[in-house]
Short mmCIF file of C-alpha atoms and ligand atoms in Angstrom, two decimals:
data_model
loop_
_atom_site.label_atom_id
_atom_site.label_comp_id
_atom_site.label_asym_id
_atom_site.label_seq_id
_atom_site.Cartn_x
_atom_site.Cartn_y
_atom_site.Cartn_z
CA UNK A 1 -0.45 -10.19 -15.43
CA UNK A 2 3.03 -10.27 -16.96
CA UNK A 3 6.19 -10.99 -15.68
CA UNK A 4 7.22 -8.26 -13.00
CA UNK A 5 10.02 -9.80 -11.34
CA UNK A 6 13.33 -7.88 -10.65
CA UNK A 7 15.69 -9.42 -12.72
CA UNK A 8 14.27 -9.66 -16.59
CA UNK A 9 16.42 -8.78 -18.91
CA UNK A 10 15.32 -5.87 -20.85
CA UNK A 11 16.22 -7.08 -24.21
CA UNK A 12 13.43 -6.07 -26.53
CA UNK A 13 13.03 -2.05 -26.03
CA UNK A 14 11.25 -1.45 -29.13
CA UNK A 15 7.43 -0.33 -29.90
CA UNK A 16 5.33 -3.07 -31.31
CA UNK A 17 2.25 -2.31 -33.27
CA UNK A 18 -0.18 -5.24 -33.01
CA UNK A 19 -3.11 -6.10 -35.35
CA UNK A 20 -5.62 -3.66 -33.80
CA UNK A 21 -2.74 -0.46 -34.43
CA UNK A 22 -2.68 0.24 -31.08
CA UNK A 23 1.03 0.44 -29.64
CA UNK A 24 2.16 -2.07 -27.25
CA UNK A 25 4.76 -1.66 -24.70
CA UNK A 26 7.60 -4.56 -23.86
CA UNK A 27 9.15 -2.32 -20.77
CA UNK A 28 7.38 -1.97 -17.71
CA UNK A 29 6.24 1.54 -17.10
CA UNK A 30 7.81 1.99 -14.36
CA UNK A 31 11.12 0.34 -13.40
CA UNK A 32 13.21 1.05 -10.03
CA UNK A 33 16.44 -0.68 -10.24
CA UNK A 34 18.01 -1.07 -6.64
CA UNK A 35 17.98 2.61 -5.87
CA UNK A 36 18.91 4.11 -2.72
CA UNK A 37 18.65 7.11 -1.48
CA UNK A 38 20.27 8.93 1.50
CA UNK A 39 19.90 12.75 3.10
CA UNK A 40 22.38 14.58 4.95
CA UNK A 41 26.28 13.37 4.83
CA UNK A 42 28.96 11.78 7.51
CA UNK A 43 26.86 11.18 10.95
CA UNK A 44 23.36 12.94 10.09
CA UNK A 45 23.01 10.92 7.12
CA UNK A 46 19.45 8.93 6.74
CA UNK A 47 19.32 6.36 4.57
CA UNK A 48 15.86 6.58 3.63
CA UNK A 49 15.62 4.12 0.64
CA UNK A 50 17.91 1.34 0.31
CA UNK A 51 18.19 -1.10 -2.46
CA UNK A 52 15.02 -0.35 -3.76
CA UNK A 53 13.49 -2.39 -7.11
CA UNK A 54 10.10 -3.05 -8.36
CA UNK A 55 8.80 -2.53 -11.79
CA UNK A 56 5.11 -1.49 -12.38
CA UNK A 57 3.42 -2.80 -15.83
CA UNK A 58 1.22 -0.39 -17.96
CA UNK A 59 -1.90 -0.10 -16.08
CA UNK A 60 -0.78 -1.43 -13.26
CA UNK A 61 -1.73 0.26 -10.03
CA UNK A 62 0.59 -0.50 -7.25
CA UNK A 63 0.53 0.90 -3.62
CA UNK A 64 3.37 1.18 -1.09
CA UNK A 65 2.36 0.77 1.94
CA UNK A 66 4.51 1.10 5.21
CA UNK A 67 4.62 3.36 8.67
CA UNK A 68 6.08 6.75 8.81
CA UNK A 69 9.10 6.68 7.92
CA UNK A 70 9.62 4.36 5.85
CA UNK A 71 10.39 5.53 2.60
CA UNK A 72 7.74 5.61 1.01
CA UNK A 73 7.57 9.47 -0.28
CA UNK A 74 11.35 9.12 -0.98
CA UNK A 75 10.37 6.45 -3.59
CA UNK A 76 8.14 8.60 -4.88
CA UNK A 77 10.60 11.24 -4.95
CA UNK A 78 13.09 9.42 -6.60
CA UNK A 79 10.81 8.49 -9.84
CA UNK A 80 9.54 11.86 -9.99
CA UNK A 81 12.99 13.83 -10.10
CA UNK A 82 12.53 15.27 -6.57
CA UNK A 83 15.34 13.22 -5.14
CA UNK A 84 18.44 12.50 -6.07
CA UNK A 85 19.20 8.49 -5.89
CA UNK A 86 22.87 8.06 -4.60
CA UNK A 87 23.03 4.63 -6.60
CA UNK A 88 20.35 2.76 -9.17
CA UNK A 89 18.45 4.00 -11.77
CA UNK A 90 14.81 4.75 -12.75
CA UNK A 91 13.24 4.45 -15.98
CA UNK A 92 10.04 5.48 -17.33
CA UNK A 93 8.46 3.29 -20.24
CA UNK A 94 12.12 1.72 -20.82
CA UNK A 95 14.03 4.68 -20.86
CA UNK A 96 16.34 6.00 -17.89
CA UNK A 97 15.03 8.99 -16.51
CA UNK A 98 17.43 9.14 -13.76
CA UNK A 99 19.01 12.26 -14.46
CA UNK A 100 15.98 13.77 -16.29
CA UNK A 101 14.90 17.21 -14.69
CA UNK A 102 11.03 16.55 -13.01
CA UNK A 103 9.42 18.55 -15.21
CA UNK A 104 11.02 16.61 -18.35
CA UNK A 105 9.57 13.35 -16.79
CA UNK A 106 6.23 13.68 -18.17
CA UNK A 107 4.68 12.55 -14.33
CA UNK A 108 1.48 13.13 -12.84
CA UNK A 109 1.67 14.13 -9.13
CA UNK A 110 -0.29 14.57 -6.69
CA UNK A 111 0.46 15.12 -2.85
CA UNK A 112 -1.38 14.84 0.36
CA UNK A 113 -1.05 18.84 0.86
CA UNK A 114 -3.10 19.52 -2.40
CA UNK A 115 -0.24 22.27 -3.39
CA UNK A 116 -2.08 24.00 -5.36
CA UNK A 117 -1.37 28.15 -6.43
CA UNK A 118 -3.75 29.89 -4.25
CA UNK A 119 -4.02 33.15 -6.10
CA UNK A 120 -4.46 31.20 -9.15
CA UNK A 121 -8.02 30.53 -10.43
CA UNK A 122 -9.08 26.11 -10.41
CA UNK A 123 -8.78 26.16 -13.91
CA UNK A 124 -5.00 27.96 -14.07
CA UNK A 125 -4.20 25.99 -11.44
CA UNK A 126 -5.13 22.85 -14.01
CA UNK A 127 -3.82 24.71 -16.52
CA UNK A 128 -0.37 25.09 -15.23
CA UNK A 129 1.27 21.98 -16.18
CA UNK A 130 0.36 22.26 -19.41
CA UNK A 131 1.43 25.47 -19.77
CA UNK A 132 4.88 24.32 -18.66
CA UNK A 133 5.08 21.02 -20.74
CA UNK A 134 4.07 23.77 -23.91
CA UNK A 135 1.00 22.52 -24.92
CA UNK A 136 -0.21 24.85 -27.79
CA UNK A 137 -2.32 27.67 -26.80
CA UNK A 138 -4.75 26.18 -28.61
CA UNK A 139 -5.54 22.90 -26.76
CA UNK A 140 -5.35 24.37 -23.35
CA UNK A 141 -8.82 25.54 -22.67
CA UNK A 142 -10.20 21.59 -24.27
CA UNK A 143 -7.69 20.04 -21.65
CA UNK A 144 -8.45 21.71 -18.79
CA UNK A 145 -12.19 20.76 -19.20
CA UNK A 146 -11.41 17.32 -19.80
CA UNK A 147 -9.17 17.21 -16.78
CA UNK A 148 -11.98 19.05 -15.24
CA UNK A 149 -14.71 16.49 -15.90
CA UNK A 150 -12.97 13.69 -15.24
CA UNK A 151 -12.81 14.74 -11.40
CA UNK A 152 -16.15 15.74 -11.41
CA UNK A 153 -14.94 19.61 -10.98
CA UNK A 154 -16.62 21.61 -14.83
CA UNK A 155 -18.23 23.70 -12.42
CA UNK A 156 -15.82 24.94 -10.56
CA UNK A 157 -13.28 26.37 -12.93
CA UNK A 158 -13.73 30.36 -12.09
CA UNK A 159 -12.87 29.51 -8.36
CA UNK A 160 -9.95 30.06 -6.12
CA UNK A 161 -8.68 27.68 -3.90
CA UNK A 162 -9.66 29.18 -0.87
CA UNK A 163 -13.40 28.57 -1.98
CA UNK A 164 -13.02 24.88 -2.15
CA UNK A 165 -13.86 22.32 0.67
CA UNK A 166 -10.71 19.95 1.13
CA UNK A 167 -12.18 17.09 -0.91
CA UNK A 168 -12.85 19.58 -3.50
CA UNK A 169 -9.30 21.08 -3.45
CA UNK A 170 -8.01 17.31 -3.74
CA UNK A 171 -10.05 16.90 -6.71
CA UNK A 172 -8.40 19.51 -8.44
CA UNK A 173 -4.88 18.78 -7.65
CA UNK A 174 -5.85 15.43 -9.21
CA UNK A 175 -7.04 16.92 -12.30
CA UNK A 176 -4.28 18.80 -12.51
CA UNK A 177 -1.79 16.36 -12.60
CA UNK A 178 -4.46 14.13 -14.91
CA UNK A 179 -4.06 17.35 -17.59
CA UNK A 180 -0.72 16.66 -18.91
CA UNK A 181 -2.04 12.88 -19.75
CA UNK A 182 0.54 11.03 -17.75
CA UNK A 183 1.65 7.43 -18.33
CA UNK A 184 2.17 7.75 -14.76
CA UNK A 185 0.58 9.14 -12.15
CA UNK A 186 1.91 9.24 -8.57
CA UNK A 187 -0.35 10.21 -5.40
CA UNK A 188 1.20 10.59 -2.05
CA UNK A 189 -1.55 10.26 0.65
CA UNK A 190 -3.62 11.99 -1.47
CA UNK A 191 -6.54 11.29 1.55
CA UNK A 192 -4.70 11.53 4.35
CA UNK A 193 -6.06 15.35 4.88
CA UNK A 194 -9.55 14.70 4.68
CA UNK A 195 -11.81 13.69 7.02
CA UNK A 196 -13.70 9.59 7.69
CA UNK A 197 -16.30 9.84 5.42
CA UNK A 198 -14.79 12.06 2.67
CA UNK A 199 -11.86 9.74 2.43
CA UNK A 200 -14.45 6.77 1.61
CA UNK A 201 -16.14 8.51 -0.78
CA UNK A 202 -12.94 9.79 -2.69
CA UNK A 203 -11.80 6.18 -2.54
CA UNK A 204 -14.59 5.30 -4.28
CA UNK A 205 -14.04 8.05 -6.73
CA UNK A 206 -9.78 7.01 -7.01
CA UNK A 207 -11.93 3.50 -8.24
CA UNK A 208 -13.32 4.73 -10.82
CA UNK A 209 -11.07 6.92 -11.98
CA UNK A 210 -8.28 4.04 -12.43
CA UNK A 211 -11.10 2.35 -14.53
CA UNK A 212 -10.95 5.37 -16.86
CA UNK A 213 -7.44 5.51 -17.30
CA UNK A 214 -6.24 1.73 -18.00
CA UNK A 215 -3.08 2.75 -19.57
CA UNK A 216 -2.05 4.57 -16.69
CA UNK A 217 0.49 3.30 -14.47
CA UNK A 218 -0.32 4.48 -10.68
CA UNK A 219 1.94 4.25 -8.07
CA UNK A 220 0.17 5.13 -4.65
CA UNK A 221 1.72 6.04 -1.25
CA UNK A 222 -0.97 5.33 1.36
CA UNK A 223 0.01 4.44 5.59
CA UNK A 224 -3.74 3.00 5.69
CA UNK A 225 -3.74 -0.83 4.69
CA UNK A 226 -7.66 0.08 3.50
CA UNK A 227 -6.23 2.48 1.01
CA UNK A 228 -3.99 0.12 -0.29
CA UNK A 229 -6.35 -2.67 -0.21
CA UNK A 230 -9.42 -0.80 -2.20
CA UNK A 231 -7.19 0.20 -4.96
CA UNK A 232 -4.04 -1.56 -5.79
CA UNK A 233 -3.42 -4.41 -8.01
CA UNK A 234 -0.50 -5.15 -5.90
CA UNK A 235 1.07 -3.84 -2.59
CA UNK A 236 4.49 -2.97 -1.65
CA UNK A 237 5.30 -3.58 1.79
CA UNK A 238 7.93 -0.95 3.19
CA UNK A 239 9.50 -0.71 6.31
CA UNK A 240 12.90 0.89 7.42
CA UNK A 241 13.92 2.14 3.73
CA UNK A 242 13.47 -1.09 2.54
CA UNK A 243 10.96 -3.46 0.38
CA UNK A 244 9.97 -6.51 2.72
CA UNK A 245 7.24 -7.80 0.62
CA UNK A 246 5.59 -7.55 -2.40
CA UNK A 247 2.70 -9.25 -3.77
CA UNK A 248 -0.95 -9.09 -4.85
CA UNK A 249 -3.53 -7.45 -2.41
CA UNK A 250 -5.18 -11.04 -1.51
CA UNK A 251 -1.78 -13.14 -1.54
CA UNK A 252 -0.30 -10.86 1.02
CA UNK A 253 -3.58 -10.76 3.21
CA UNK A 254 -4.53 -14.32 3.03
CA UNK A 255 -0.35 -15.69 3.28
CA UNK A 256 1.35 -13.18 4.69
CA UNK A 257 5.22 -14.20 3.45
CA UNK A 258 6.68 -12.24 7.06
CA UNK A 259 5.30 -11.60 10.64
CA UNK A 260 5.72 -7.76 9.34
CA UNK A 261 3.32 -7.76 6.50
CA UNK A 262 0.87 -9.96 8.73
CA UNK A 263 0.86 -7.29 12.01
CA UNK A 264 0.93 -4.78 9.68
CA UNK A 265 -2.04 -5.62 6.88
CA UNK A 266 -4.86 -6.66 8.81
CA UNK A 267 -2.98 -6.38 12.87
CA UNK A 268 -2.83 -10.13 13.01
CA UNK A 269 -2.53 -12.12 16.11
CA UNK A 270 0.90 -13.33 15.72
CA UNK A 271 0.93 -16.66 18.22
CA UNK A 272 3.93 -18.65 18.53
CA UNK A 273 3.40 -22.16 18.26
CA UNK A 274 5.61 -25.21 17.27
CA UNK A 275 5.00 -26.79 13.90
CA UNK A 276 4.24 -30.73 14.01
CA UNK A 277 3.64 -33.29 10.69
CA UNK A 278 3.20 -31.33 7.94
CA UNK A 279 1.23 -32.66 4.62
CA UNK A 280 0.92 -30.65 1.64
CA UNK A 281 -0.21 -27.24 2.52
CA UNK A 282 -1.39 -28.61 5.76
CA UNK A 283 0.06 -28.96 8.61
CA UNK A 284 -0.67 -29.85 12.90
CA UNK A 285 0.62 -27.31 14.85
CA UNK A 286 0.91 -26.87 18.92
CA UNK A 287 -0.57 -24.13 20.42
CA UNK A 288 -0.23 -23.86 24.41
CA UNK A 289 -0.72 -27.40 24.73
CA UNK A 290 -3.40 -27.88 21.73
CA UNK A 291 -3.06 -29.57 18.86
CA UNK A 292 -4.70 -27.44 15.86
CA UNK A 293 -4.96 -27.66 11.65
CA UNK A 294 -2.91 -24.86 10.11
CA UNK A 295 -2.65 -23.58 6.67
CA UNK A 296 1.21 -23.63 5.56
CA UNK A 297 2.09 -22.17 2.79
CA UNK A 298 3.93 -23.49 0.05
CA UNK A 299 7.57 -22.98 0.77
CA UNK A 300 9.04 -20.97 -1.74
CA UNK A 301 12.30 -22.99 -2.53
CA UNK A 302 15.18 -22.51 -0.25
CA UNK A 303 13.24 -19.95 1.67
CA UNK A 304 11.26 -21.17 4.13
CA UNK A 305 10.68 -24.87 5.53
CA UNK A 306 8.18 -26.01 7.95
CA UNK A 307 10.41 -28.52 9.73
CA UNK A 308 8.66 -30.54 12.32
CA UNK A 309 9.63 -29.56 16.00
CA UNK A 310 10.08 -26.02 14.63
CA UNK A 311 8.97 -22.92 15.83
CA UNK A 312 6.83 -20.65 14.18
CA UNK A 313 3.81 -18.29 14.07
CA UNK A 314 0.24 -18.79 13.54
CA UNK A 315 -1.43 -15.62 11.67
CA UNK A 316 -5.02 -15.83 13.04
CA UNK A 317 -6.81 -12.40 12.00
CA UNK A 318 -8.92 -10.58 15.62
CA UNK A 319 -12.12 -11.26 13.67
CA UNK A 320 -11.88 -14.80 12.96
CA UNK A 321 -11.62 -15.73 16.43
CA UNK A 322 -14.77 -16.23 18.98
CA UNK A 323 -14.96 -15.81 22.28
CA UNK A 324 -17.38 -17.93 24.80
CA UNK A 325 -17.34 -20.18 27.79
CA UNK A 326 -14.55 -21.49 29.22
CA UNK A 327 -15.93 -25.48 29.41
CA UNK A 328 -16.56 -25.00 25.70
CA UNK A 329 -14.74 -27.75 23.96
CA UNK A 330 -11.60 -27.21 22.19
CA UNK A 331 -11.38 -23.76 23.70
CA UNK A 332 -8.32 -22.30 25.42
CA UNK A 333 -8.67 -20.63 28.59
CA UNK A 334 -8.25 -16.78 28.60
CA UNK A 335 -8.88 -13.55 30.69
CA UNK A 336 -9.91 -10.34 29.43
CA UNK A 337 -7.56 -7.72 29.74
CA UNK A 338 -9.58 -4.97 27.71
CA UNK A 339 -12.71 -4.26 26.51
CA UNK A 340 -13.00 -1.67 23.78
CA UNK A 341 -16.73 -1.04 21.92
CA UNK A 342 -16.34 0.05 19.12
CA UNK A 343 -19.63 -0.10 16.97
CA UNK A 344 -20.29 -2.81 14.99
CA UNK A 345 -17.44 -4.84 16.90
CA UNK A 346 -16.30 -5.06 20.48
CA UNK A 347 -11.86 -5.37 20.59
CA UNK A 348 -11.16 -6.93 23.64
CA UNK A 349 -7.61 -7.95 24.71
CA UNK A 350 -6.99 -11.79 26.12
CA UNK A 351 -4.37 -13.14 28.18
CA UNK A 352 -4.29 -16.54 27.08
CA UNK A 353 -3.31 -19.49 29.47
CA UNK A 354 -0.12 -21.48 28.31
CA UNK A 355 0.77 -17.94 26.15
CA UNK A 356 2.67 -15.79 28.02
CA UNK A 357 4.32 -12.48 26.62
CA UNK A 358 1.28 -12.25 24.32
CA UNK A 359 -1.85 -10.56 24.42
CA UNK A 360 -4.26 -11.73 21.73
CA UNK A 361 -6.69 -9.43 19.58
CA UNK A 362 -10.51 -11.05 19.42
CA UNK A 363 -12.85 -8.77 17.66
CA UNK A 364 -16.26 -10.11 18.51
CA UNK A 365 -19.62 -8.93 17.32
CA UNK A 366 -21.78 -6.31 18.82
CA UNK A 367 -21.42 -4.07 22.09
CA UNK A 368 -20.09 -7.39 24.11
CA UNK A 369 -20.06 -6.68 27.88
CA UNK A 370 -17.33 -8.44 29.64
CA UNK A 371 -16.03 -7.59 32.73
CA UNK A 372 -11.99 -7.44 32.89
CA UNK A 373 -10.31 -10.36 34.26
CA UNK A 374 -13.19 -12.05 33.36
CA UNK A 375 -12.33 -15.68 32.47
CA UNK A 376 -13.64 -16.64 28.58
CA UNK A 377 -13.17 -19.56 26.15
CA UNK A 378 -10.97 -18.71 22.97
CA UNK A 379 -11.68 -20.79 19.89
CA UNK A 380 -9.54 -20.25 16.58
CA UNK A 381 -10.76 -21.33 13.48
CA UNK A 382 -10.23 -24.44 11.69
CA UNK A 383 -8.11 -24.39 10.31
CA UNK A 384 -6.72 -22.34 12.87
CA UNK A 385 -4.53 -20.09 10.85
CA UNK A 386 -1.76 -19.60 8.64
CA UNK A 387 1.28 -20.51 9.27
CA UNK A 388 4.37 -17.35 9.25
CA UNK A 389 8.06 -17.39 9.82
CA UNK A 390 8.90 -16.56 12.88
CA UNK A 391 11.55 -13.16 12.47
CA UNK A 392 15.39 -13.52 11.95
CA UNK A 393 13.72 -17.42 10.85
CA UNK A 394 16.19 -18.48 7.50
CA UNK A 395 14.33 -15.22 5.22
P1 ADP B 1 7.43 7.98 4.51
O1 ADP B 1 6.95 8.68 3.30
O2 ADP B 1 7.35 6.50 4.43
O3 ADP B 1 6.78 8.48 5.76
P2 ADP B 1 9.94 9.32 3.91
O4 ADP B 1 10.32 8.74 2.60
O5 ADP B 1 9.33 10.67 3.89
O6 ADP B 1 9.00 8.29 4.69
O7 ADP B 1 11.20 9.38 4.86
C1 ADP B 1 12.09 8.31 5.01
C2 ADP B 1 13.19 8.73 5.98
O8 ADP B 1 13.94 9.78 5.43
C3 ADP B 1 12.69 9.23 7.31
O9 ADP B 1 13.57 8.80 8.30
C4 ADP B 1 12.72 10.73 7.15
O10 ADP B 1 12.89 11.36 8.40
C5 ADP B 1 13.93 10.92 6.26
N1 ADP B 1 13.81 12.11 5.40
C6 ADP B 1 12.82 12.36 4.50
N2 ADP B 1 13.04 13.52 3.84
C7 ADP B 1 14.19 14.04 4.34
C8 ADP B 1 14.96 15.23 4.07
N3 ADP B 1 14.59 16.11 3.13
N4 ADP B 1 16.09 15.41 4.81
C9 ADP B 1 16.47 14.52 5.74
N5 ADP B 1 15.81 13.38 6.03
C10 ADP B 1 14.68 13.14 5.35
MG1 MG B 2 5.48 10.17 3.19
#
């Protein structure tokens, strides 16, 4: 992947034609440069994106991921012309589009609401953008079926809106922002309106579709971590307006650089524990009383440091933990608090001896049966987790 950190200097601008004719691009995509954006004015204001940047390659698919709230849809906003950022700039393949009109953008979008024209026939409705960016006459009709196809949808082109299932309608919006052959293509919980197993099967579909456009930029707002995980190449973390982390799908799960991204990809158990020698990437931590092997990451410099006699928090994911007897060895004694089945998995809720002000998460196979208060042995895994700042830490 190349370099997408915040601060390259964009000194080469210009198309480059390599050996094969095809053009290449030097700028990102997509490039937010600290952009903020606030509603209202004096008290009622809302700061609802502060200090934004990231910069998406060509290709790149990129999620933002965050609770309500958190800015997500302004982001999305702000590249697409919908809101006005009070400071920083976006750009578009290198070039500012910050005070472009939306419609002069040249985006794809596509929202959770479907918004499409309901008197207006599916293939108007594709149609429309076109239309708009004044695409000859000519090439309309060839578009539209393209669009059409590419969704799935060739058969549907005579119908209304109103004649569509959900998943159907969604399918249509998509083509309809995939007409206009977008560099980039925003979707806003495009899923979030459908229902369990529509939403898997349209994920499946977003897949493959990202496969057939892999020129396209895609920047995808999504509050559902399985979204973000099925489909981006990376995954912005959001929360309260602002970035907190940023980072390939697998980096974030597997180190999770802040106690945020860890509860919030995955709902990790978040234990407190005090960090003891550490060696390499390895390190002996205490947990009530035990002595366990963590994982800690690399410190990135001057950002984190594992000091000995620290505190800090052990990441341990609710499925990696089992549950047994209490005289097992190495186990820590626990009472169950709750008991939730939920198919494939039971959830139940421990109070953990030597933990207090902390209910740990154990997902255990099967319909388990345990009583509450019953008393159970919690193992971690070895090692035993991965090793997080603890919040307001030296981030
Ligand atoms: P998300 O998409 O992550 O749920 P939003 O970007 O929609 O969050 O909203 C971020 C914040 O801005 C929220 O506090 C929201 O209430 C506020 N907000 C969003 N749109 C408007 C608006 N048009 N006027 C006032 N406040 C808004
Ligand atoms: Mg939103």
């Amino acid at each position: 992947m190349s370099d997408l950190g915040t601060t390259g200097a964009t000194v080469n601008t210009a198309k480059s034609t390599n050996v094969t004719g095809a053009v290449a691009y030097s700028e990102p995509a997509i490039v937010f440069d600290r952009v903020s954006v606030a509603y209202g004015r004096g008290k009622n204001v809302t700061n609802a994106l502060v200090d934004f940047n990231l910069r998406v390659a060509q290709g790149e698919t990129v999620a933002l991921l965050g609770p309500s709230g958190s800015g997500k849809s302004t982001a999305l906003k702000a590249l697409a012309g919908f809101a006005r950022p009070t400071s920083g700039s976006v750009k578009l393949g290198g070039r500012d589009v910050t005070d472009l009109p939306p419609a002069k953008r040249g985006i794809g979008v596509v929202v959770q609401s479907y918004a499409l024209f309901p008197h207006m026939r599916v293939s108007e409705n594709v149609a429309f953008g076109l239309k708009a960016n004044k695409v000859p006459r000519s090439q309309i009709a060839g578009r539209v079926a393209d669009a059409l196809a590419m969704v799935g949808m060739s058969a549907y082109g005579k119908r209304l809106p109103r004649e569509l299932s959900g998943g159907q309608q969604q399918r249509v919006a998509i083509a309809r922002a995939l007409a206009i052959r977008p560099k980039v293509l925003l979707l806003d919980e495009p899923l979030a309106a459908l229902d369990a197993a529509l939403r898997q099967s349209m994920l499946a579909e977003l897949q493959l579709l990202r496969k057939a456009l892999p020129d396209t930029a895609m920047l995808y707002v999504t509050h559902d971590q399985s979204e973000a995980l099925a489909l981006a190449d990376r995954i912005v973390v959001m929360r309260d307006a602002r970035l907190v982390d940023v980072d390939t799908a697998a980096n974030l799960w597997q180190r999770p650089p802040t106690s945020f991204t860890a509860a919030f990809l995955g709902g990790a158990n978040l234990i407190p524990c005090t960090v003891g020698r550490v060696i390499g990437t390895s390190a002996l931590i205490t947990v009530a009383d035990s002595t366990l092997n963590a994982e800690a990451p690399q410190p990135e410099v001057g950002k984190i440091d594992w000091a000995p006699a620290s505190p800090a928090l052990l990441c341990v994911r609710p499925h990696a933990i089992t549950v047994g007897s209490v005289s097992d060895k190495g186990a820590l004694r626990a009472t169950v608090t709750a008991s939730v089945w939920r198919g494939s998995s039971t959830r139940l809720t421990l109070a953990v001896d030597g933990l207090p002000d902390l209910l740990v998460q154990a997902d255990v196979p099967g319909n388990a049966q345990y009583e509450l208060d019953a008393v159970v042995g919690v193992k971690l895994p070895e090692p035993a987790g991965v090793l997080v700042q603890t919040p307001g830490g030296t981030q």
